[in-house]
Short mmCIF file of C-alpha atoms and ligand atoms in Angstrom, two decimals:
data_model
loop_
_atom_site.label_atom_id
_atom_site.label_comp_id
_atom_site.label_asym_id
_atom_site.label_seq_id
_atom_site.Cartn_x
_atom_site.Cartn_y
_atom_site.Cartn_z
CA MET A 1 8.63 4.86 5.92
CA VAL A 2 9.74 2.52 8.68
CA GLY A 3 8.05 -0.85 9.05
CA ILE A 4 8.31 -3.92 11.22
CA GLY A 5 8.20 -7.65 10.60
CA PHE A 6 4.77 -8.88 11.73
CA ARG A 7 5.14 -11.55 14.42
CA LYS A 8 2.58 -13.64 16.26
CA GLU A 9 4.18 -12.49 19.51
CA PHE A 10 2.94 -8.92 19.05
CA SER A 11 0.02 -9.54 16.72
CA GLU A 12 -2.41 -8.47 19.46
CA THR A 13 -0.46 -5.31 20.28
CA LEU A 14 0.01 -4.05 16.74
CA PRO A 15 -3.60 -3.17 15.83
CA ARG A 16 -3.83 -1.17 19.10
CA VAL A 17 -0.62 0.85 18.64
CA ARG A 18 -1.38 4.58 18.49
CA LYS A 19 1.96 6.29 19.21
CA ASP A 20 4.83 5.98 16.72
CA LYS A 21 2.98 3.47 14.58
CA PRO A 22 4.99 1.51 12.04
CA ASP A 23 4.31 2.70 8.50
CA PHE A 24 3.95 -0.84 7.17
CA ILE A 25 4.34 -4.48 8.16
CA GLU A 26 6.07 -7.39 6.49
CA PHE A 27 5.69 -11.14 6.89
CA ALA A 28 6.63 -14.40 5.21
CA PRO A 29 3.63 -15.46 3.09
CA GLU A 30 4.49 -19.15 3.67
CA ASN A 31 3.64 -18.77 7.36
CA TRP A 32 0.22 -17.23 6.71
CA MET A 33 -1.12 -18.57 3.44
CA LYS A 34 -3.69 -21.37 3.49
CA THR A 35 -4.38 -20.85 7.18
CA GLY A 36 -7.33 -19.65 9.20
CA GLY A 37 -8.23 -19.36 12.84
CA TYR A 38 -6.82 -17.14 15.52
CA TYR A 39 -3.65 -15.76 13.95
CA HIS A 40 -5.31 -15.34 10.58
CA ARG A 41 -7.84 -13.10 12.27
CA GLN A 42 -5.01 -11.11 13.89
CA LEU A 43 -3.42 -10.75 10.47
CA GLN A 44 -6.69 -9.48 8.99
CA LYS A 45 -6.94 -6.87 11.75
CA ALA A 46 -3.37 -5.71 11.11
CA ALA A 47 -3.96 -5.70 7.34
CA GLU A 48 -6.85 -3.26 7.81
CA GLN A 49 -4.41 -0.74 9.31
CA TYR A 50 -1.04 -1.30 7.71
CA PRO A 51 0.28 -1.61 4.16
CA ILE A 52 1.70 -5.10 3.66
CA PHE A 53 5.02 -6.24 2.27
CA CYS A 54 5.58 -9.98 1.80
CA HIS A 55 9.03 -11.44 2.25
CA GLY A 56 9.23 -15.05 1.13
CA LEU A 57 11.43 -17.86 2.34
CA SER A 58 10.90 -20.71 -0.07
CA LEU A 59 11.11 -19.45 -3.63
CA SER A 60 14.59 -21.01 -3.84
CA ILE A 61 15.32 -18.80 -6.82
CA GLY A 62 18.84 -20.13 -7.33
CA SER A 63 18.30 -23.87 -7.21
CA PRO A 64 18.27 -25.88 -10.44
CA ASP A 65 14.72 -27.10 -9.67
CA GLU A 66 11.82 -25.81 -11.74
CA PRO A 67 9.71 -23.25 -9.86
CA ASP A 68 7.25 -24.88 -7.46
CA TRP A 69 4.13 -24.11 -9.51
CA ASP A 70 1.69 -25.28 -6.82
CA PHE A 71 3.31 -22.94 -4.33
CA LEU A 72 3.22 -20.10 -6.83
CA ALA A 73 -0.47 -20.74 -7.53
CA ASP A 74 -1.18 -20.57 -3.77
CA LEU A 75 0.88 -17.43 -3.54
CA LYS A 76 -1.00 -15.82 -6.40
CA GLN A 77 -4.28 -16.60 -4.68
CA PHE A 78 -2.94 -15.24 -1.39
CA PHE A 79 -1.97 -11.99 -3.12
CA LYS A 80 -5.56 -11.73 -4.35
CA ASP A 81 -6.92 -12.18 -0.81
CA VAL A 82 -4.45 -9.89 0.96
CA PRO A 83 -3.46 -6.46 -0.42
CA VAL A 84 0.29 -7.02 -0.71
CA VAL A 85 2.25 -3.98 -1.86
CA ARG A 86 5.66 -5.57 -2.48
CA TYR A 87 6.92 -9.13 -2.70
CA SER A 88 10.52 -10.15 -2.08
CA ASP A 89 12.62 -13.28 -1.51
CA HIS A 90 16.32 -14.08 -1.21
CA ILE A 91 19.27 -14.64 -3.56
CA SER A 92 19.82 -18.15 -2.22
CA PHE A 93 18.43 -21.65 -2.45
CA SER A 94 16.36 -23.68 0.02
CA GLN A 95 14.91 -26.46 -2.09
CA VAL A 96 16.65 -29.25 -3.99
CA SER A 97 14.99 -32.11 -5.90
CA ASN A 98 11.58 -30.94 -4.74
CA ALA A 99 12.55 -31.16 -1.06
CA HIS A 100 12.57 -28.07 1.14
CA LEU A 101 15.25 -27.40 3.73
CA TYR A 102 13.69 -24.25 5.26
CA GLU A 103 17.08 -22.52 5.48
CA LEU A 104 18.52 -19.93 3.12
CA LEU A 105 21.58 -21.64 1.68
CA PRO A 106 24.35 -19.78 -0.13
CA LEU A 107 24.70 -20.16 -3.87
CA PRO A 108 27.99 -20.57 -5.65
CA MET A 109 28.86 -17.18 -7.09
CA ILE A 110 29.10 -18.41 -10.66
CA GLU A 111 27.64 -17.40 -14.00
CA GLU A 112 25.42 -20.47 -14.09
CA ALA A 113 23.66 -19.35 -10.90
CA VAL A 114 23.18 -15.86 -12.34
CA SER A 115 21.50 -17.22 -15.48
CA ARG A 116 19.41 -19.68 -13.49
CA ILE A 117 18.07 -16.88 -11.29
CA ALA A 118 17.38 -14.69 -14.31
CA VAL A 119 15.30 -17.42 -15.97
CA LYS A 120 13.40 -18.34 -12.82
CA ALA A 121 12.76 -14.73 -11.83
CA ARG A 122 11.15 -14.15 -15.22
CA GLN A 123 8.99 -17.27 -14.82
CA VAL A 124 7.93 -16.20 -11.31
CA GLN A 125 7.12 -12.63 -12.30
CA ASP A 126 5.19 -13.69 -15.41
CA PHE A 127 3.17 -16.17 -13.39
CA LEU A 128 2.46 -13.89 -10.43
CA GLU A 129 1.98 -10.88 -12.68
CA ARG A 130 3.89 -8.73 -10.24
CA PRO A 131 7.51 -7.64 -9.81
CA LEU A 132 9.87 -9.72 -7.70
CA ILE A 133 12.39 -8.10 -5.38
CA LEU A 134 15.53 -10.00 -4.37
CA GLU A 135 17.57 -9.63 -1.18
CA ASN A 136 21.31 -9.95 -0.61
CA PRO A 137 21.54 -12.75 1.95
CA SER A 138 24.02 -13.32 4.75
CA TYR A 139 26.23 -16.36 4.14
CA TYR A 140 28.66 -18.39 6.17
CA LEU A 141 30.29 -20.34 3.37
CA VAL A 142 31.70 -19.54 -0.05
CA THR A 143 31.66 -22.66 -2.17
CA GLU A 144 32.74 -21.86 -5.71
CA ALA A 145 33.10 -18.25 -6.76
CA ASP A 146 34.17 -16.91 -10.14
CA MET A 147 33.34 -13.37 -9.08
CA THR A 148 33.09 -11.24 -5.95
CA GLU A 149 29.90 -11.08 -3.94
CA ALA A 150 29.24 -7.52 -5.13
CA ASP A 151 29.70 -8.57 -8.76
CA PHE A 152 27.47 -11.59 -8.23
CA ILE A 153 24.62 -9.56 -6.72
CA SER A 154 24.97 -6.87 -9.36
CA ALA A 155 24.92 -9.48 -12.12
CA VAL A 156 21.85 -11.17 -10.64
CA LEU A 157 20.00 -7.85 -10.45
CA ARG A 158 21.13 -6.81 -13.93
CA GLU A 159 20.25 -10.12 -15.59
CA SER A 160 16.97 -10.66 -13.75
CA GLY A 161 15.84 -7.03 -13.76
CA CYS A 162 14.40 -7.61 -10.28
CA GLY A 163 14.13 -4.93 -7.64
CA PHE A 164 16.75 -4.96 -4.91
CA LEU A 165 16.02 -5.47 -1.23
CA LEU A 166 19.22 -4.30 0.38
CA ASP A 167 19.71 -5.83 3.82
CA VAL A 168 22.12 -3.56 5.66
CA ASN A 169 22.71 -5.99 8.51
CA ASN A 170 23.57 -8.73 6.03
CA VAL A 171 26.15 -6.45 4.43
CA TYR A 172 27.68 -5.80 7.84
CA VAL A 173 27.63 -9.47 8.93
CA ASN A 174 29.19 -10.61 5.65
CA SER A 175 31.81 -7.86 5.73
CA VAL A 176 32.99 -8.98 9.17
CA ASN A 177 32.82 -12.71 8.46
CA HIS A 178 34.45 -12.51 5.03
CA GLY A 179 36.74 -9.57 5.70
CA TYR A 180 35.79 -6.76 3.36
CA ASP A 181 35.00 -3.07 3.58
CA PRO A 182 31.22 -2.69 3.86
CA ALA A 183 31.26 0.91 2.61
CA ALA A 184 33.11 0.02 -0.57
CA PHE A 185 30.81 -2.96 -1.02
CA LEU A 186 27.72 -0.75 -0.67
CA ARG A 187 29.00 1.73 -3.20
CA SER A 188 29.54 -1.00 -5.79
CA LEU A 189 25.91 -2.18 -5.70
CA PRO A 190 23.28 -0.88 -8.15
CA ALA A 191 21.70 1.84 -5.99
CA GLU A 192 19.10 2.67 -8.63
CA GLN A 193 17.54 -0.79 -8.28
CA VAL A 194 17.04 -0.58 -4.50
CA SER A 195 13.38 -1.01 -3.67
CA TYR A 196 13.61 -1.09 0.12
CA LEU A 197 15.95 -1.86 3.00
CA HIS A 198 16.13 -4.41 5.79
CA ILE A 199 17.84 -3.84 9.09
CA ALA A 200 18.19 -6.31 11.96
CA GLY A 201 20.30 -7.50 14.85
CA HIS A 202 22.96 -10.19 14.81
CA LEU A 203 24.76 -12.33 17.37
CA LYS A 204 28.50 -12.05 17.92
CA GLN A 205 30.17 -15.37 18.69
CA PRO A 206 33.11 -15.52 21.15
CA ASP A 207 35.52 -15.85 18.19
CA GLY A 208 34.10 -12.70 16.57
CA PHE A 209 32.09 -14.56 13.92
CA LEU A 210 28.65 -13.01 13.39
CA LEU A 211 25.39 -14.92 13.07
CA ASP A 212 22.50 -13.21 11.31
CA THR A 213 19.96 -14.19 13.97
CA HIS A 214 17.36 -11.38 13.89
CA GLY A 215 17.27 -12.09 17.61
CA GLU A 216 19.15 -9.13 19.07
CA ALA A 217 18.89 -5.34 19.04
CA ILE A 218 20.45 -3.62 16.02
CA ALA A 219 24.17 -3.08 16.63
CA ASP A 220 25.67 0.44 16.45
CA PRO A 221 27.89 -0.23 13.41
CA VAL A 222 24.79 -1.38 11.52
CA TYR A 223 23.05 1.93 12.30
CA ASP A 224 26.18 3.67 10.95
CA LEU A 225 25.99 1.56 7.82
CA LEU A 226 22.31 2.42 7.45
CA LYS A 227 23.22 6.10 7.52
CA LEU A 228 25.87 5.56 4.87
CA THR A 229 23.39 3.59 2.76
CA LEU A 230 20.81 6.37 2.90
CA GLU A 231 23.46 8.93 2.00
CA THR A 232 24.54 6.77 -0.94
CA LEU A 233 20.98 6.25 -2.16
CA SER A 234 20.12 9.94 -1.85
CA ARG A 235 16.41 9.13 -2.03
CA GLU A 236 13.85 7.82 0.44
CA VAL A 237 13.09 4.12 0.51
CA PRO A 238 11.08 2.10 3.04
CA ILE A 239 13.12 0.51 5.84
CA LEU A 240 11.99 -2.64 7.58
CA LEU A 241 13.09 -3.75 11.04
CA GLU A 242 13.33 -7.54 11.17
CA ARG A 243 13.02 -9.16 14.59
CA ASP A 244 12.24 -12.87 14.55
CA PHE A 245 13.57 -14.25 17.85
CA ASN A 246 13.95 -13.08 21.47
CA ILE A 247 11.15 -10.67 20.74
CA PRO A 248 11.24 -7.86 23.32
CA ALA A 249 8.35 -5.80 24.64
CA TRP A 250 6.83 -3.37 22.14
CA PRO A 251 8.49 -0.19 23.57
CA ARG A 252 11.95 -1.62 22.81
CA LEU A 253 10.97 -2.22 19.19
CA ARG A 254 9.43 1.23 19.01
CA GLU A 255 12.73 2.71 20.23
CA GLU A 256 14.60 0.93 17.45
CA MET A 257 12.11 2.13 14.84
CA ASN A 258 12.42 5.68 16.18
CA ARG A 259 16.20 5.55 15.97
CA ILE A 260 15.89 4.46 12.33
CA ARG A 261 13.49 7.34 11.70
CA ARG A 262 15.90 9.82 13.29
CA ILE A 263 18.68 8.64 10.96
CA GLN A 264 16.32 8.98 8.00
CA THR A 265 15.41 12.53 9.02
CA GLU A 266 19.02 13.49 9.67
CA VAL A 267 20.14 12.31 6.22
CA ARG A 268 17.15 13.94 4.55
CA GLU A 269 17.88 17.32 6.22
CA VAL A 270 21.56 17.25 5.28
CA GLN A 271 20.70 16.38 1.69
CA PHE A 272 18.02 19.06 1.57
CA ALA A 273 20.43 21.68 2.94
CA SER A 274 23.05 20.89 0.34
CA MET B 1 32.19 -23.80 -17.30
CA HIS B 2 30.73 -27.14 -16.23
CA PRO B 3 27.06 -27.19 -17.16
CA ASP B 4 26.15 -29.05 -13.96
CA ARG B 5 28.22 -27.06 -11.46
CA LEU B 6 25.17 -25.50 -9.87
CA SER B 7 23.36 -28.84 -9.51
CA ARG B 8 26.45 -30.56 -8.14
CA ILE B 9 27.02 -27.92 -5.45
CA THR B 10 23.41 -27.33 -4.39
CA GLY B 11 22.63 -31.08 -4.50
CA GLY B 12 25.75 -31.94 -2.50
CA MET B 13 24.99 -29.31 0.13
CA ALA B 14 21.37 -30.44 0.51
CA GLY B 15 22.47 -34.08 0.74
CA PHE B 16 25.02 -33.32 3.44
CA ILE B 17 22.54 -31.29 5.46
CA ARG B 18 20.04 -34.13 5.44
CA THR B 19 22.32 -37.14 5.84
CA GLY B 20 25.62 -35.90 7.29
CA VAL B 21 27.53 -37.80 4.60
CA TYR B 22 30.20 -35.48 3.24
CA PRO B 23 29.84 -35.19 -0.53
CA GLU B 24 32.54 -36.72 -2.68
CA GLY B 25 34.63 -34.08 -4.40
CA PHE B 26 33.77 -31.29 -1.94
CA PRO B 27 36.94 -29.64 -0.61
CA GLU B 28 37.70 -30.08 3.09
CA SER B 29 37.71 -26.29 3.48
CA TRP B 30 33.94 -26.20 3.01
CA GLN B 31 33.32 -28.54 5.92
CA PRO B 32 33.04 -25.98 8.77
CA GLY B 33 30.58 -23.83 6.79
CA LEU B 34 28.56 -26.81 5.67
CA THR B 35 28.45 -28.17 9.21
CA LEU B 36 27.17 -24.82 10.46
CA TYR B 37 24.38 -24.89 7.83
CA ARG B 38 23.58 -28.47 8.81
CA THR B 39 23.25 -27.40 12.45
CA LEU B 40 21.10 -24.37 11.59
CA THR B 41 18.77 -26.31 9.30
CA ARG B 42 18.34 -29.14 11.75
CA SER B 43 17.57 -26.78 14.59
CA ILE B 44 14.78 -25.19 12.51
CA LEU B 45 13.31 -28.62 11.81
CA SER B 46 13.74 -30.07 15.29
CA ASP B 47 12.31 -26.92 16.92
CA MET B 48 9.25 -27.27 14.72
CA VAL B 49 8.84 -30.96 15.59
CA ASP B 50 9.43 -30.37 19.32
CA THR B 51 6.88 -27.54 19.41
CA ALA B 52 4.28 -29.57 17.53
CA PHE B 53 4.56 -32.70 19.69
CA PRO B 54 5.16 -31.66 23.32
CA ILE B 55 3.23 -34.61 24.78
CA CYS B 56 4.97 -37.25 22.64
CA LYS B 57 8.35 -35.69 23.38
CA ARG B 58 7.72 -35.73 27.14
CA ARG B 59 6.83 -39.42 27.05
CA ILE B 60 9.97 -40.60 25.26
CA PRO B 61 13.61 -40.45 26.42
CA GLU B 62 15.28 -37.45 24.85
CA THR B 63 17.92 -39.44 22.94
CA VAL B 64 15.23 -41.66 21.39
CA TRP B 65 13.12 -38.64 20.47
CA ASN B 66 16.13 -36.98 18.83
CA ASP B 67 16.76 -40.17 16.87
CA LEU B 68 13.17 -40.01 15.54
CA THR B 69 13.79 -36.46 14.32
CA GLU B 70 17.14 -37.47 12.86
CA LEU B 71 15.62 -40.37 10.92
CA PHE B 72 12.78 -38.17 9.70
CA ILE B 73 15.12 -35.46 8.37
CA ARG B 74 17.34 -38.02 6.68
CA GLU B 75 14.65 -40.15 5.07
CA CYS B 76 11.61 -37.97 4.46
CA PRO B 77 11.72 -35.40 1.63
CA LEU B 78 9.63 -32.39 2.67
CA HIS B 79 7.47 -31.05 -0.11
CA SER B 80 5.51 -28.30 1.61
CA PRO B 81 6.89 -24.75 1.57
CA ARG B 82 4.95 -24.21 4.81
CA LEU B 83 7.19 -25.20 7.70
CA TRP B 84 4.40 -25.97 10.18
CA GLU B 85 3.03 -28.66 7.87
CA ILE B 86 6.13 -30.83 8.41
CA ALA B 87 4.49 -31.88 11.68
CA GLY B 88 1.96 -33.79 9.55
CA ASN B 89 4.79 -35.35 7.54
CA PHE B 90 6.50 -36.36 10.80
CA ALA B 91 3.39 -38.14 12.13
CA GLU B 92 2.77 -39.85 8.79
CA PHE B 93 6.40 -40.88 8.35
CA HIS B 94 6.58 -42.59 11.74
CA ARG B 95 3.22 -44.25 11.21
CA ASN B 96 4.45 -45.71 7.91
CA GLU B 97 7.74 -46.75 9.53
CA ASN B 98 5.81 -48.45 12.34
CA THR B 99 8.19 -46.65 14.69
CA GLY B 100 6.01 -46.83 17.81
CA VAL B 101 5.60 -50.60 17.79
CA ARG B 102 9.21 -51.15 16.77
CA LEU B 103 10.55 -49.15 19.69
CA GLY B 104 8.06 -50.35 22.29
CA TYR B 105 5.81 -47.27 22.32
CA PRO B 106 2.62 -48.73 20.83
CA TRP B 107 0.70 -45.53 21.72
CA LEU B 108 2.99 -43.34 19.60
CA ASP B 109 0.80 -43.29 16.46
CA ASP B 110 -2.21 -42.13 18.49
CA CYS B 111 -0.21 -39.45 20.26
CA LEU B 112 1.43 -38.11 17.10
CA ASN B 113 -1.88 -38.09 15.28
CA MET B 114 -3.69 -36.31 18.12
CA GLU B 115 -1.07 -33.57 18.40
CA TRP B 116 -0.88 -33.11 14.63
CA ILE B 117 -4.68 -32.80 14.38
CA GLU B 118 -4.60 -30.27 17.19
CA LEU B 119 -2.10 -28.13 15.25
CA GLU B 120 -3.88 -28.64 11.94
CA LEU B 121 -7.23 -27.59 13.43
CA PHE B 122 -5.67 -24.49 14.97
CA ASN B 123 -4.29 -23.40 11.58
CA ARG B 124 -6.98 -24.80 9.30
CA PRO B 125 -8.35 -22.30 6.75
CA ASP B 126 -11.74 -20.87 7.69
CA GLN B 127 -14.68 -22.33 5.78
CA PRO B 128 -15.55 -19.68 3.22
CA GLY B 129 -18.79 -17.94 4.09
CA TRP B 130 -19.42 -19.97 7.23
CA LYS B 131 -20.46 -18.13 10.38
CA PHE B 132 -21.09 -19.56 13.82
CA LYS B 133 -24.66 -19.12 15.07
CA ALA B 134 -25.18 -20.24 18.67
CA PRO B 135 -28.28 -22.45 19.01
CA THR B 136 -31.15 -21.16 21.12
CA GLY B 137 -31.46 -24.42 23.05
CA ARG B 138 -35.19 -24.76 22.24
CA THR B 139 -36.53 -28.31 22.12
CA GLY B 140 -36.66 -29.69 18.59
CA GLU B 141 -34.20 -27.17 17.20
CA LYS B 142 -32.11 -28.65 14.39
CA VAL B 143 -28.38 -28.10 14.75
CA SER B 144 -25.18 -29.33 13.18
CA LEU B 145 -21.62 -29.76 14.37
CA ILE B 146 -19.29 -26.86 13.66
CA PRO B 147 -17.10 -27.69 10.64
CA ASP B 148 -13.71 -27.44 12.35
CA HIS B 149 -13.65 -30.70 14.26
CA GLU B 150 -12.17 -34.21 14.00
CA LEU B 151 -13.41 -37.35 15.71
CA LEU B 152 -10.48 -39.65 16.55
CA VAL B 153 -10.75 -43.27 17.61
CA LEU B 154 -7.73 -43.93 19.81
CA ASN B 155 -6.33 -47.20 21.10
CA TYR B 156 -4.61 -45.45 24.00
CA PRO B 157 -5.80 -42.51 26.17
CA VAL B 158 -2.89 -40.36 25.03
CA PHE B 159 -4.71 -37.15 25.97
CA ARG B 160 -4.40 -38.03 29.67
CA THR B 161 -1.14 -36.42 30.57
CA ALA B 162 -1.16 -37.28 34.28
CA GLY B 163 -1.56 -40.59 36.07
CA PRO B 164 -0.07 -44.05 35.51
CA GLY B 165 1.48 -45.31 32.28
CA LEU B 166 -0.62 -45.78 29.18
CA LYS B 167 -2.71 -48.95 29.01
CA PRO B 168 -4.73 -49.90 25.93
CA GLU B 169 -8.24 -48.42 26.02
CA THR B 170 -10.50 -47.48 23.13
CA CYS B 171 -11.33 -43.78 23.34
CA PHE B 172 -13.36 -41.44 21.18
CA LEU B 173 -11.78 -38.03 21.15
CA LEU B 174 -13.61 -35.11 19.63
CA LEU B 175 -11.14 -32.33 18.82
CA PHE B 176 -12.51 -29.00 17.69
CA ARG B 177 -11.67 -25.35 17.15
CA ASP B 178 -13.97 -23.26 19.30
CA PRO B 179 -15.46 -20.77 16.81
CA VAL B 180 -15.49 -18.01 19.45
CA SER B 181 -12.09 -18.25 21.13
CA LEU B 182 -10.50 -20.02 18.12
CA THR B 183 -8.59 -22.27 20.53
CA VAL B 184 -8.48 -26.03 20.01
CA GLN B 185 -10.15 -28.16 22.66
CA PHE B 186 -11.19 -31.76 23.08
CA ILE B 187 -13.87 -33.93 24.67
CA ASN B 188 -13.37 -37.58 25.53
CA LEU B 189 -16.71 -39.11 24.51
CA GLN B 190 -18.50 -42.28 25.57
CA PRO B 191 -19.32 -44.61 22.64
CA VAL B 192 -22.89 -43.23 22.46
CA GLY B 193 -21.55 -39.68 22.45
CA ALA B 194 -19.24 -40.60 19.57
CA LEU B 195 -22.21 -42.08 17.70
CA ALA B 196 -24.18 -38.90 18.29
CA ALA B 197 -21.29 -36.78 16.98
CA GLU B 198 -21.00 -39.07 13.98
CA CYS B 199 -24.75 -38.76 13.25
CA LEU B 200 -24.65 -34.99 13.66
CA ARG B 201 -21.75 -34.56 11.29
CA ASN B 202 -23.52 -36.60 8.63
CA GLU B 203 -26.75 -34.64 8.80
CA PRO B 204 -28.10 -31.85 11.02
CA GLY B 205 -30.83 -32.74 13.47
CA SER B 206 -32.44 -32.13 16.82
CA CYS B 207 -31.63 -34.08 19.98
CA GLU B 208 -34.67 -36.27 19.27
CA ASP B 209 -33.63 -36.85 15.64
CA ILE B 210 -30.17 -37.97 16.72
CA THR B 211 -31.57 -40.30 19.38
CA ASP B 212 -33.71 -41.96 16.68
CA ARG B 213 -30.80 -42.15 14.28
CA ILE B 214 -28.60 -43.85 16.87
CA TYR B 215 -31.34 -46.47 17.34
CA LYS B 216 -31.56 -47.08 13.60
CA LEU B 217 -27.81 -47.20 13.21
CA ALA B 218 -26.72 -49.25 16.21
CA GLY B 219 -29.94 -50.73 17.56
CA ILE B 220 -29.54 -49.06 20.94
CA SER B 221 -31.90 -46.64 22.63
CA PRO B 222 -29.81 -44.00 24.36
CA ASP B 223 -31.16 -42.62 27.59
CA ARG B 224 -33.12 -39.40 26.74
CA ASP B 225 -31.74 -37.48 29.74
CA ALA B 226 -28.21 -38.53 28.88
CA MET B 227 -28.75 -37.30 25.31
CA THR B 228 -30.09 -33.97 26.57
CA ARG B 229 -27.04 -33.63 28.81
CA LEU B 230 -24.76 -34.42 25.86
CA PHE B 231 -26.44 -31.76 23.71
CA THR B 232 -26.15 -29.27 26.57
CA LEU B 233 -22.45 -30.09 26.87
CA PHE B 234 -21.92 -29.71 23.11
CA ARG B 235 -23.78 -26.41 23.15
CA SER B 236 -21.76 -25.06 26.08
CA LYS B 237 -18.57 -25.83 24.17
CA ASN B 238 -19.78 -23.97 21.03
CA LEU B 239 -19.71 -27.28 19.17
CA LEU B 240 -23.23 -26.90 17.79
CA THR B 241 -24.35 -24.33 15.31
CA ARG B 242 -27.82 -23.32 14.20
CA ILE B 243 -28.66 -24.22 10.64
CA SER B 244 -30.51 -21.90 8.32
CA LYS B 245 -34.20 -22.47 7.58
CA GLU B 246 -33.66 -23.48 3.96
CA LYS B 247 -31.22 -26.23 5.00
CA GLN B 248 -33.75 -27.86 7.35
FE1 FE2 C 301 16.58 -9.45 5.52
#
């Protein structure tokens, strides 16, 4: 299964796509809940044709704040109105003292953050009555760290019992920016908890630093890392192409989805043969 | 382990992003990363504000406009998880701060409010179960205003984007989401037109009913032809909807 992030820019195109259709769509529930009008109608049309994954931005699972119960109540209602198959958010924080910052900020990689996430994840899942999936984020700053990133993510997933949304581009971006081997990193993550994958483009700065923009085409090394990920997983999981900015014409996105599909097929055939 | 390590770090980061004041006790080595996050967060917020208020932004020097965004981010805690709703917080914040009058833009409140209402109407949840039914136009037919509208009383004609500078003028602006195209449009109404819209939103009625109601309410007898023209205009804009028999 290969899906695409649902964007207003191609919301009119998507319901009309016949050739190489995405297998599912994903969007941030915050941008669509409690709305009506034109884009809501486009969403309804798309929802009639495509399975829906929701990928949240404002759960702020790692911040010391209590869960935002009003938001969760709205979310629960939204999940009743729209047939959402999977719900994910990020291992990060975006809200402090009941004020949102609308950016995914990096958590200190410390035991206290692990336990906080475990407690909040349980509260969220109990309230929503559905599993929560958590994504490894990209990050540009390490504040305090008592463990490696791989150990931190593994601990979060172990303690919370959440599903794992493995973002391959984030692994690549972080490996370049923080100087580690992405393959070794991948192998140290709990493969059995992976629920689905994200892949996206990033922007290379003149000094070589990478920004996780979702505004460019997927880079070749990220495709290579996707292949390695699929080989490591040795089972099929859905893969979602994220494209949030500089959105190109549909055929370009279709090409990227097809390249992902070819990698999926290639890995599947090799595994089948052996 | 310090029990408040997580709060200290997340709170310090959030504080720095909003205010630019570097948190006490944070190592210098975090500064480049924190500054990058400050830039990224602020560009998300300022992009949202700029997109929501294109008319206001065009009317104010860029540095002043950026200062308004800066002040807003620093002073106004944002409680909604929905990013687009911060436009409403922005308009409300500057109204409460009396920013327009303070800076010599007395029309600012009107302009911010108009553009926020435009965005809010575009995104507003659909009324459950409501369906637009175009009126037939027959004489005596009772109609009501579509639900997705707002009648604004403005002190400045901020909707006029061309022409000379803004001079005070009381205007009645009817903003609405066309139930067919789902785009947001507006009509600048004469005082009698505003009264008619007000009467129609209170209770459905025919053109004749509304003419009578205006007389009872304001003691004026609107010209019958003018009222017919107004109803024709409203109908052509999909502003009127038929009401069901049992509601009549
Ligand atoms: Fe992602």
